[in-house]
PDB file of C-alpha atoms in Angstrom:
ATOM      1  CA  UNK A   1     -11.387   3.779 -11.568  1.00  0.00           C
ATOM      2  CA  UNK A   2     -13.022   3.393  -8.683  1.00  0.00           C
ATOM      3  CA  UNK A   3     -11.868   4.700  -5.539  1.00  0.00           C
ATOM      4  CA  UNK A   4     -11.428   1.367  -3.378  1.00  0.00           C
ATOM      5  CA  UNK A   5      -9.553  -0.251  -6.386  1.00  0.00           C
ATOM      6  CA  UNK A   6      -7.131   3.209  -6.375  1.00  0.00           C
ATOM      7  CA  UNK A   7      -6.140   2.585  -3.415  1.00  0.00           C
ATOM      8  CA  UNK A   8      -5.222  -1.104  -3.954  1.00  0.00           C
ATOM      9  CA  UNK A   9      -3.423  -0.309  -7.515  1.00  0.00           C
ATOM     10  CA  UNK A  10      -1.350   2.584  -5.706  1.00  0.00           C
ATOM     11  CA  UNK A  11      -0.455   0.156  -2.922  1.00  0.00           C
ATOM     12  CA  UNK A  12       0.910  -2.748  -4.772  1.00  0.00           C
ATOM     13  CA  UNK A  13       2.064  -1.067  -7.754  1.00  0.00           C
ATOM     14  CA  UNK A  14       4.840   0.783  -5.087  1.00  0.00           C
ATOM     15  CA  UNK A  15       8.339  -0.566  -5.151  1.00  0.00           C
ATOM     16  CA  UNK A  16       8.386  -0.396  -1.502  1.00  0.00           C
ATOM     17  CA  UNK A  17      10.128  -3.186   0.240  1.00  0.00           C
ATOM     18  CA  UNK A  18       8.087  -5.697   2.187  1.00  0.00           C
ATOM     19  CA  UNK A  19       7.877  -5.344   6.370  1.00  0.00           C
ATOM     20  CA  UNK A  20       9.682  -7.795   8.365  1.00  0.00           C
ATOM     21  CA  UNK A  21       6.332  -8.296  10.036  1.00  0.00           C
ATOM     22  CA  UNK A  22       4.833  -9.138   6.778  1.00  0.00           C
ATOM     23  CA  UNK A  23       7.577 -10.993   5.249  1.00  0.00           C
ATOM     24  CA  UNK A  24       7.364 -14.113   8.200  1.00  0.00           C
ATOM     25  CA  UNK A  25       3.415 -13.984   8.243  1.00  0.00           C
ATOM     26  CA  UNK A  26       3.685 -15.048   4.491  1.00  0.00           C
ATOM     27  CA  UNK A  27       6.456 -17.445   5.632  1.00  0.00           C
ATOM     28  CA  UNK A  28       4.100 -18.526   7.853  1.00  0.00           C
ATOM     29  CA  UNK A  29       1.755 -19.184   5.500  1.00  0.00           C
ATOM     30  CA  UNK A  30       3.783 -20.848   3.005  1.00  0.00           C
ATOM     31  CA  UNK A  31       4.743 -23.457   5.649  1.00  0.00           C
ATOM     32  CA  UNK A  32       1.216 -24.238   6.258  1.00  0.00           C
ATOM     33  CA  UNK A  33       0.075 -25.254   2.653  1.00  0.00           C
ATOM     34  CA  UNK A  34      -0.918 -28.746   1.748  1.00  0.00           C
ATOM     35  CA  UNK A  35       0.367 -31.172  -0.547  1.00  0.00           C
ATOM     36  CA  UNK A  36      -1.550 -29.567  -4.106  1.00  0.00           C
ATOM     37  CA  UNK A  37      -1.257 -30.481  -7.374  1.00  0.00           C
ATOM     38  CA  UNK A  38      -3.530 -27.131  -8.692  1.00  0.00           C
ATOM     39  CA  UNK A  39      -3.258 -24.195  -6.559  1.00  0.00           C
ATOM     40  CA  UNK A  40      -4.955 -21.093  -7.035  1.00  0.00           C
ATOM     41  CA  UNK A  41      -4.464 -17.741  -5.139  1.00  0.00           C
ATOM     42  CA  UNK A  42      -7.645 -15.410  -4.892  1.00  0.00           C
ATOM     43  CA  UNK A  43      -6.766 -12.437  -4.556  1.00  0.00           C
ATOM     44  CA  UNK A  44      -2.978 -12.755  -5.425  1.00  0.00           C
ATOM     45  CA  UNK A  45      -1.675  -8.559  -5.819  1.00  0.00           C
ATOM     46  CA  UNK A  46       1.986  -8.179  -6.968  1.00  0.00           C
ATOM     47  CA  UNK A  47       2.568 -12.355  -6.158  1.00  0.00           C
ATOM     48  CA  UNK A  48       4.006 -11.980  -3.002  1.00  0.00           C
ATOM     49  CA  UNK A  49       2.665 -14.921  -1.921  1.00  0.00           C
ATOM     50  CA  UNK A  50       1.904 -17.060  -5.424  1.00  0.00           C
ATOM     51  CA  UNK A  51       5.588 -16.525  -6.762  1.00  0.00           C
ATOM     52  CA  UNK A  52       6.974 -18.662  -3.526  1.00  0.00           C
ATOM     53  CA  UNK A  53       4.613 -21.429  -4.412  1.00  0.00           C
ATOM     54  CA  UNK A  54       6.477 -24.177  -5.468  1.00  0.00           C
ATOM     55  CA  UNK A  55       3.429 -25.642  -7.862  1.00  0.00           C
ATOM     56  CA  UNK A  56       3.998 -26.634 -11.493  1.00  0.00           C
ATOM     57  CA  UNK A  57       0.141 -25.831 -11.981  1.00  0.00           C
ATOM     58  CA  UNK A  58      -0.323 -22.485 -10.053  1.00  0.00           C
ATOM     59  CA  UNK A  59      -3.083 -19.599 -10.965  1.00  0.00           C
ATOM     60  CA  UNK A  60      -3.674 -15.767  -9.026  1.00  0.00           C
ATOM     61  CA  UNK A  61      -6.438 -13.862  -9.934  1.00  0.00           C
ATOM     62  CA  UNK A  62      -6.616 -10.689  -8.463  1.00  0.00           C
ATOM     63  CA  UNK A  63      -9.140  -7.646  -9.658  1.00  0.00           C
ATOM     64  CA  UNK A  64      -6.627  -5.010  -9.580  1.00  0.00           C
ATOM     65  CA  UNK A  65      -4.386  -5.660 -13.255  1.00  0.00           C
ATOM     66  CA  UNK A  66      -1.950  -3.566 -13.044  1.00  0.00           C
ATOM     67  CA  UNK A  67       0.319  -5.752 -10.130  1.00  0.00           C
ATOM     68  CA  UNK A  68      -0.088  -9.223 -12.193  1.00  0.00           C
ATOM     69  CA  UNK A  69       2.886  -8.263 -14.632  1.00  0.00           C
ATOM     70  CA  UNK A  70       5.251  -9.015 -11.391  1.00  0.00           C
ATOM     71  CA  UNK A  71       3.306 -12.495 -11.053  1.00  0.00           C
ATOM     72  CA  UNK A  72       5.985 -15.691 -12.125  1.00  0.00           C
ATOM     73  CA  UNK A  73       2.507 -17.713 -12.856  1.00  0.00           C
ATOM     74  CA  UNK A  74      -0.317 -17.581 -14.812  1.00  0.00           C
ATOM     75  CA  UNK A  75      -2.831 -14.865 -13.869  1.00  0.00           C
ATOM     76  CA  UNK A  76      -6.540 -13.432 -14.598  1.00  0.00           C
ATOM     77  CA  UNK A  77      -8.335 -10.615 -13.614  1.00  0.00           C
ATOM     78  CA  UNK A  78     -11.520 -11.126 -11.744  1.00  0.00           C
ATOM     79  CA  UNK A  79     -13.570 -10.896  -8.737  1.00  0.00           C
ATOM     80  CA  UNK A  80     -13.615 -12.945  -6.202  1.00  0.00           C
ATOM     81  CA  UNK A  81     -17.233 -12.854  -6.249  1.00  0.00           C
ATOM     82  CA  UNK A  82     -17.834 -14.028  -9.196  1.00  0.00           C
ATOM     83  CA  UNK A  83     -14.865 -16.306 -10.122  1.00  0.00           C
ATOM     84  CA  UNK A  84     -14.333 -17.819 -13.898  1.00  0.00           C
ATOM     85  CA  UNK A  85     -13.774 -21.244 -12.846  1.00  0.00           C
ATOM     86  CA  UNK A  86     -15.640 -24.561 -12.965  1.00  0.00           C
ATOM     87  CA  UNK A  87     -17.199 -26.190 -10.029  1.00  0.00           C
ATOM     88  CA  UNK A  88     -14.128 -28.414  -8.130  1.00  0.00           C
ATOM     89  CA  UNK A  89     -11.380 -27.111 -10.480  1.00  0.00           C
ATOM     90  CA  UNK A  90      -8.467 -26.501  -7.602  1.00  0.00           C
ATOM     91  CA  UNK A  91      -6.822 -28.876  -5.182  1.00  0.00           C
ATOM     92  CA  UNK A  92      -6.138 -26.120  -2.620  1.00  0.00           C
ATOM     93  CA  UNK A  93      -7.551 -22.355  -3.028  1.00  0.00           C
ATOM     94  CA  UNK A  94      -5.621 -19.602  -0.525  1.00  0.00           C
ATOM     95  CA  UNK A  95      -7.210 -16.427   0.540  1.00  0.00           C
ATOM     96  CA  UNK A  96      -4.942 -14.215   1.997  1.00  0.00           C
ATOM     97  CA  UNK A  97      -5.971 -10.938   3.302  1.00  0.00           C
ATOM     98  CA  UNK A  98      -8.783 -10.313   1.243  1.00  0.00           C
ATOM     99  CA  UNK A  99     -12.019 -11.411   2.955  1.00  0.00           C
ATOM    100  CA  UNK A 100     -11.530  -8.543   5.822  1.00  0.00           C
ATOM    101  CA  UNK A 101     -11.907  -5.798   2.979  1.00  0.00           C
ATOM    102  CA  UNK A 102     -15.066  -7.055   1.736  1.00  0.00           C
ATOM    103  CA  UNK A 103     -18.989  -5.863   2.474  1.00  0.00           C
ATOM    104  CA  UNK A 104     -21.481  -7.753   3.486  1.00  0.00           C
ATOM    105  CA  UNK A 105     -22.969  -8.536   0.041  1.00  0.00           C
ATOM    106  CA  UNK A 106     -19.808  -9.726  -1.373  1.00  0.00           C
ATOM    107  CA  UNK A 107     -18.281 -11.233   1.237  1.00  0.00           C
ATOM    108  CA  UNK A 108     -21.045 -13.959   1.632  1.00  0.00           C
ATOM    109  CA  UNK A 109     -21.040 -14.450  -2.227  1.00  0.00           C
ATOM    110  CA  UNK A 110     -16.855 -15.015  -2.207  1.00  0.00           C
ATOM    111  CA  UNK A 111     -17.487 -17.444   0.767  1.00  0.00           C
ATOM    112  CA  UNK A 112     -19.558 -19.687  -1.599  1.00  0.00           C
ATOM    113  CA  UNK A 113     -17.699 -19.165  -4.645  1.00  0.00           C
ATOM    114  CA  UNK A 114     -14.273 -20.255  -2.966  1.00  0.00           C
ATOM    115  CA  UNK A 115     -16.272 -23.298  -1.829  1.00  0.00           C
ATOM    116  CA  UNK A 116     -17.465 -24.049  -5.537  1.00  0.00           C
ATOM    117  CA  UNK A 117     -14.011 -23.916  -6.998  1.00  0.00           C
ATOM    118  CA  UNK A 118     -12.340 -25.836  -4.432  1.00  0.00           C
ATOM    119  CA  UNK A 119     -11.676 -29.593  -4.431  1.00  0.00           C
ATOM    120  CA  UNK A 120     -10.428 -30.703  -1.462  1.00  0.00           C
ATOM    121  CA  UNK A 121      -8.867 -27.260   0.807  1.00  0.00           C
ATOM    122  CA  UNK A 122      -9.185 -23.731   1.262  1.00  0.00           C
ATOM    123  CA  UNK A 123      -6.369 -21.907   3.459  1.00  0.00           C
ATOM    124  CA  UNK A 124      -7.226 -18.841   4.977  1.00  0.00           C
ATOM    125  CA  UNK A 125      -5.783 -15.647   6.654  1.00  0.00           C
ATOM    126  CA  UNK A 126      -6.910 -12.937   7.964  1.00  0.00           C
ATOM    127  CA  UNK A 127      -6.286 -10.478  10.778  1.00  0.00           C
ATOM    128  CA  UNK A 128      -7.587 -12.110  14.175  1.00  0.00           C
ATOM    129  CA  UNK A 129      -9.576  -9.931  16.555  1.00  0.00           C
ATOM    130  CA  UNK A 130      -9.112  -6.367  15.168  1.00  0.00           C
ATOM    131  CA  UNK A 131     -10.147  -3.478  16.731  1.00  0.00           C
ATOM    132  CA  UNK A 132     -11.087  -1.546  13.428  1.00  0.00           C
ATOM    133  CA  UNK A 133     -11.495   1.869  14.541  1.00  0.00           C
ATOM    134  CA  UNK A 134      -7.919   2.100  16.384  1.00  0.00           C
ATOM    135  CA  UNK A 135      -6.716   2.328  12.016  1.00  0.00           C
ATOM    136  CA  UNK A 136      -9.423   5.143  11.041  1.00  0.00           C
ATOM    137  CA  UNK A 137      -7.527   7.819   9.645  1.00  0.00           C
ATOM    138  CA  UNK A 138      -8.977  11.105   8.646  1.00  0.00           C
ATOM    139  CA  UNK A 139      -9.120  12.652   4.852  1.00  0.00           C
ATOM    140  CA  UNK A 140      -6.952  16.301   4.829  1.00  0.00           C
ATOM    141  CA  UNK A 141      -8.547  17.302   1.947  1.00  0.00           C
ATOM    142  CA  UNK A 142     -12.754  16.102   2.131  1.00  0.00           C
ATOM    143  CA  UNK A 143     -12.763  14.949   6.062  1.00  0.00           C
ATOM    144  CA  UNK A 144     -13.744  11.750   5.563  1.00  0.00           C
ATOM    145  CA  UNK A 145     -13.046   8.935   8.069  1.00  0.00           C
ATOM    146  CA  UNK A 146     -11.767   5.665   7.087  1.00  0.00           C
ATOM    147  CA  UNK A 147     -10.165   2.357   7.774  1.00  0.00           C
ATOM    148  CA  UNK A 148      -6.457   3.357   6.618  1.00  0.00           C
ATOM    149  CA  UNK A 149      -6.387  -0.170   4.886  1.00  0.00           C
ATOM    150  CA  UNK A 150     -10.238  -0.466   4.010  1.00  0.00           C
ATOM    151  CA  UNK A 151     -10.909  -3.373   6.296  1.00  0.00           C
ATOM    152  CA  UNK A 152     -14.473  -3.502   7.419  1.00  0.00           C
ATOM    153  CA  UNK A 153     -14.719  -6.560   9.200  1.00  0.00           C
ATOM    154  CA  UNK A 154     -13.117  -8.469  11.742  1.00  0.00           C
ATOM    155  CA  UNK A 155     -12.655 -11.813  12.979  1.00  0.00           C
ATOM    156  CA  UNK A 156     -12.349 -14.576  16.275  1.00  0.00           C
ATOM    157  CA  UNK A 157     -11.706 -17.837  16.839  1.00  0.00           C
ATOM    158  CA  UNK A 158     -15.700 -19.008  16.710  1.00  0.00           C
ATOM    159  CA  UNK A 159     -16.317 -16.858  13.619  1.00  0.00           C
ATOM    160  CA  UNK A 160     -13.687 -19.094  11.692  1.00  0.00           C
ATOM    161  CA  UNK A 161     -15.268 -22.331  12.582  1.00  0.00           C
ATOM    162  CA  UNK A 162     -17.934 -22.604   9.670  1.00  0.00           C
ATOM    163  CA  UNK A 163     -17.300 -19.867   6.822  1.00  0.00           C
ATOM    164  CA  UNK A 164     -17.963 -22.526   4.594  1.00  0.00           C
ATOM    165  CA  UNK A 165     -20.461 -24.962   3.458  1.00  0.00           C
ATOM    166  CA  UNK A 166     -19.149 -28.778   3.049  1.00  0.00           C
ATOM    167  CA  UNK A 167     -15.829 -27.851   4.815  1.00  0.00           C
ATOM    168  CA  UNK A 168     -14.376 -28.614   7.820  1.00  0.00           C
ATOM    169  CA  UNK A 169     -11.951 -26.580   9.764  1.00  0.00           C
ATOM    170  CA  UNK A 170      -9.068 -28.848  10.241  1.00  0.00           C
ATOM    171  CA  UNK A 171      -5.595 -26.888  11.588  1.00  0.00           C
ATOM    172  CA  UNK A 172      -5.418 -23.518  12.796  1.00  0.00           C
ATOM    173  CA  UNK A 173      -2.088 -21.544  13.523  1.00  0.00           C
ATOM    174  CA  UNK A 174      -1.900 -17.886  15.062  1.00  0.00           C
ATOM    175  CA  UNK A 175       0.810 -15.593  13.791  1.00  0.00           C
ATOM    176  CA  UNK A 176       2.240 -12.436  15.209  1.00  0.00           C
ATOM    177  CA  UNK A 177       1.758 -10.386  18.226  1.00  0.00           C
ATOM    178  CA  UNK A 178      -0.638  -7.029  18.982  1.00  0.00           C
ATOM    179  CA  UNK A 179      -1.458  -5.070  22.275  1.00  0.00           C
ATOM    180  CA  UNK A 180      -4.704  -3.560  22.974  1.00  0.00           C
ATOM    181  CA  UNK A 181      -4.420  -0.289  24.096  1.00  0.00           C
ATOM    182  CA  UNK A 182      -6.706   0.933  27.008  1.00  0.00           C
ATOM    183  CA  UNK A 183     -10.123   2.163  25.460  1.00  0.00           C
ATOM    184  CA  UNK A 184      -9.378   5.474  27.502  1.00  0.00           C
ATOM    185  CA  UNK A 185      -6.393   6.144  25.066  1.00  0.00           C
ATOM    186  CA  UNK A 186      -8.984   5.814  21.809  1.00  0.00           C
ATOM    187  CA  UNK A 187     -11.181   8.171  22.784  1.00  0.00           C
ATOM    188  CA  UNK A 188      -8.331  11.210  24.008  1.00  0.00           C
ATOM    189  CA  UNK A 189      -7.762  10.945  20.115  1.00  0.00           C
ATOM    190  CA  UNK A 190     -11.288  11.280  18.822  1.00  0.00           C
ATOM    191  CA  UNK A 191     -12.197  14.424  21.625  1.00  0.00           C
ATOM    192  CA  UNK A 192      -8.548  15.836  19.548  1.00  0.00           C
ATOM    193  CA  UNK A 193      -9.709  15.115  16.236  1.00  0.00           C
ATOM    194  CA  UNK A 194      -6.581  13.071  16.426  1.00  0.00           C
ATOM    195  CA  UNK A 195      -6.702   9.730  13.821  1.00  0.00           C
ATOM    196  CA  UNK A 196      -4.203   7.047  12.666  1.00  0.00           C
ATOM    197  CA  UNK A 197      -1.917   7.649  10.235  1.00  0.00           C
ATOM    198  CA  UNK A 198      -0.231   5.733   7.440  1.00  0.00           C
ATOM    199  CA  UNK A 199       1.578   6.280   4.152  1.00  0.00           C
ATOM    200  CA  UNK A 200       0.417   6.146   0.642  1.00  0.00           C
ATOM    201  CA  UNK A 201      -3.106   5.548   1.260  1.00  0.00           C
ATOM    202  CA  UNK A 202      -5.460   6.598  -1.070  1.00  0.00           C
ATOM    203  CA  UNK A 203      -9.185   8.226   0.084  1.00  0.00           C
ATOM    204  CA  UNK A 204     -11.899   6.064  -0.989  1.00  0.00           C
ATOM    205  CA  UNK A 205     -14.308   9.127  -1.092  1.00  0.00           C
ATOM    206  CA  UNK A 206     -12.335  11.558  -3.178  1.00  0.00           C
ATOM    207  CA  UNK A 207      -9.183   9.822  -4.034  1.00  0.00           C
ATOM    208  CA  UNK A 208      -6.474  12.186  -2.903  1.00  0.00           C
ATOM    209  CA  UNK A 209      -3.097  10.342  -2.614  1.00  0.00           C
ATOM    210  CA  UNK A 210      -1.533  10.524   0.974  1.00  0.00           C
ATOM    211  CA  UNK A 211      -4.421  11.270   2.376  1.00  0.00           C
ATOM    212  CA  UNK A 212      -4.429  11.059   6.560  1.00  0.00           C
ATOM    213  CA  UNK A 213      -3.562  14.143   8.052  1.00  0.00           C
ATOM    214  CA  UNK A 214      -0.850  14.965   9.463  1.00  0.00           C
ATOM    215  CA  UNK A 215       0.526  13.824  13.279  1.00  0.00           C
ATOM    216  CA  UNK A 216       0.435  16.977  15.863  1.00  0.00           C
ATOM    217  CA  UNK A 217       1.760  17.523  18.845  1.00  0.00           C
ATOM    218  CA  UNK A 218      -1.223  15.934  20.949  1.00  0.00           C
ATOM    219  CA  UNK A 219      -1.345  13.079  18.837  1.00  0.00           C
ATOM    220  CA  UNK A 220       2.398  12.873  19.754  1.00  0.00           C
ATOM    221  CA  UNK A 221       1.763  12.860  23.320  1.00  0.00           C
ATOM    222  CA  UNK A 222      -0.941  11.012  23.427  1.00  0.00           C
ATOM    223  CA  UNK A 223       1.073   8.206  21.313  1.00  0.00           C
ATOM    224  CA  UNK A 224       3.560   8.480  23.970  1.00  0.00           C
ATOM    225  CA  UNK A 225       1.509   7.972  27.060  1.00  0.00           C
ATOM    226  CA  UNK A 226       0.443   4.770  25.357  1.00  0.00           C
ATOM    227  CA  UNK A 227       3.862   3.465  25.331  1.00  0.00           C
ATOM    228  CA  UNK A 228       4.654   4.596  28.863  1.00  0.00           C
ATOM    229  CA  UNK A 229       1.512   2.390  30.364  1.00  0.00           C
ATOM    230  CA  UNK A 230       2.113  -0.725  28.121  1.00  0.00           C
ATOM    231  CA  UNK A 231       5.466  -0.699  29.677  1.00  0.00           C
ATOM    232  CA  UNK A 232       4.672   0.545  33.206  1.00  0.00           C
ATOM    233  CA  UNK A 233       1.759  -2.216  33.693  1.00  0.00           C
ATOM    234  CA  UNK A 234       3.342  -4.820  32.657  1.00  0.00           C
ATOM    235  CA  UNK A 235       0.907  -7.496  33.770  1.00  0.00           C
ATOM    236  CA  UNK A 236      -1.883  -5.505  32.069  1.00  0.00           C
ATOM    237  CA  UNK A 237       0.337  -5.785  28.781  1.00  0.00           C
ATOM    238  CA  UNK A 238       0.187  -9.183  29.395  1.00  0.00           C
ATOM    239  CA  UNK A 239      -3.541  -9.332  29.579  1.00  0.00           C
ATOM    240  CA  UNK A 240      -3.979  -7.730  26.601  1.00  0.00           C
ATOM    241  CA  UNK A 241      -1.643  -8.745  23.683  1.00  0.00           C
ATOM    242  CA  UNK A 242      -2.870 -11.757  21.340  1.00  0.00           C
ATOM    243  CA  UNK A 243      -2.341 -12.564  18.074  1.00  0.00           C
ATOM    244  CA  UNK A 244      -2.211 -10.558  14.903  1.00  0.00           C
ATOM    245  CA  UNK A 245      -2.780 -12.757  12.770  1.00  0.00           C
ATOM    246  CA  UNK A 246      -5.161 -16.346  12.544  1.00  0.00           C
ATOM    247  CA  UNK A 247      -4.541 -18.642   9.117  1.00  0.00           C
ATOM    248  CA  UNK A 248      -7.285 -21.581   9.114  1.00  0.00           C
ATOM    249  CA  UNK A 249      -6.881 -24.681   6.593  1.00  0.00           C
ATOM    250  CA  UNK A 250     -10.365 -25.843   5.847  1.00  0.00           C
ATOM    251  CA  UNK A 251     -10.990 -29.301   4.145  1.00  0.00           C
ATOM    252  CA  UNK A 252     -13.847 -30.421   1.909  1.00  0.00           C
ATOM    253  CA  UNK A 253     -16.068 -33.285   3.699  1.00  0.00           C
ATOM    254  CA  UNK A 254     -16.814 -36.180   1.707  1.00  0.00           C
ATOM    255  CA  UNK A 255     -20.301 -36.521   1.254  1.00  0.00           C
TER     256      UNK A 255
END
């Protein structure tokens, strides 16, 4: 299997409970979908999302298989670069977390398949201004450096306007709160050979399981003077905290 794909099977296939965090984004989301009479989730994992749909026609598709036996709808395997549908076959398509783990390659080819499939709406969401190498963690057994949850692009506010062709961005909704560390504090952490660290994440390069290293003592204190200036300069705090999150609801223009 490849690597990438590991990581995703491993992730979704735990019976870990679901983050607070995580569980009112998807609210969120939920809250924010149109009136649909065939839904379909690209890129649907263990149903998280697609099992709180309240849709008598509702479809996921996801490429990793092994989560879709959780799914209470009708699922496929597939890519979402290539999906089995027919041109306008879905009221309302979501995308969920998925576009920011995609390369360059794919990612334009999923824009314009999500556009083919789609009738009338496309709702969106994806992490909103990340700072992707604050999440590189470091492989303990081959060294190599990664984004912890194998996002390799980010997005802003402009960048959402016009993903796709013959659709108009009509409602956007932020979700969540994040604060921007110093750049000072990123750098103490490389000159340590100090990275982020996470749980049950899989290497992309040589698929070890719990892969970051481990947190020492600098990385400790280092973590700790972070805390200490968020909270000491407070107006700076201020300055820098925005929104996790961005969910955009894009409708199809009538030609």
């Amino acid at each position: 299997m490849n690597k990438e794909l590991e990581h995703y099977s491993h992730k979704f296939t735990e019976e870990s409970s679901i983050i607070k965090l995580e569980y009112e984004r998807i609210k969120n989301l939920l809250s924010k979908i149109p009136k649909s009479k065939k839904i379909l989730e690209v890129g649907c994992a263990n149903g998280r999302i697609l099992n709180n749909i309240k849709s008598q026609f509702k479809v996921g598709i996801d490429i990793i298989l092994y989560p879709l036996n959780k799914i209470k709808a009708n699922t496929i395997r597939g890519s979402i670069s290539n999906l089995p549908f027919r041109k306008n076959c879905y009221d309302l398509i979501i995308c969920s977390e998925v576009l920011e783990h995609l390369d360059k390659i794919t990612f334009e080819k999923s824009l314009k398949e999500l556009a083919r499939v789609s009738s009338k709406f496309i709702l969106v969401s994806v992490p909103f201004k990340e700072n992707l190498e604050a999440k590189y963690g470091k492989c303990k057994k081959c060294g190599n450096v990664f984004h912890v949850f194998l996002h390799k692009r980010n997005f802003n506010r402009n960048g959402m306007l016009s993903l796709f062709n013959d659709f108009k961005l009509v409602k956007t909704y932020f979700h969540g709160k994040k604060y921007q560390y110093p750049d000072i504090f990123r750098r103490l952490k490389r000159m340590t050979n100090n990275f982020f660290r996470t749980n049950n994440v899989v290497c992309p390069n040589c698929g070890v399981e719990n892969a970051c290293q481990k947190i020492n003592l600098i990385n400790k204190f280092i973590s700790l003077l972070e805390e200490l200036y968020k909270y000491i300069f407070v107006f700076d705090k201020i300055r820098r905290e925005y929104p996790s999150w961005i969910i955009c609801l894009y409708k199809k223009e009538k030609k």
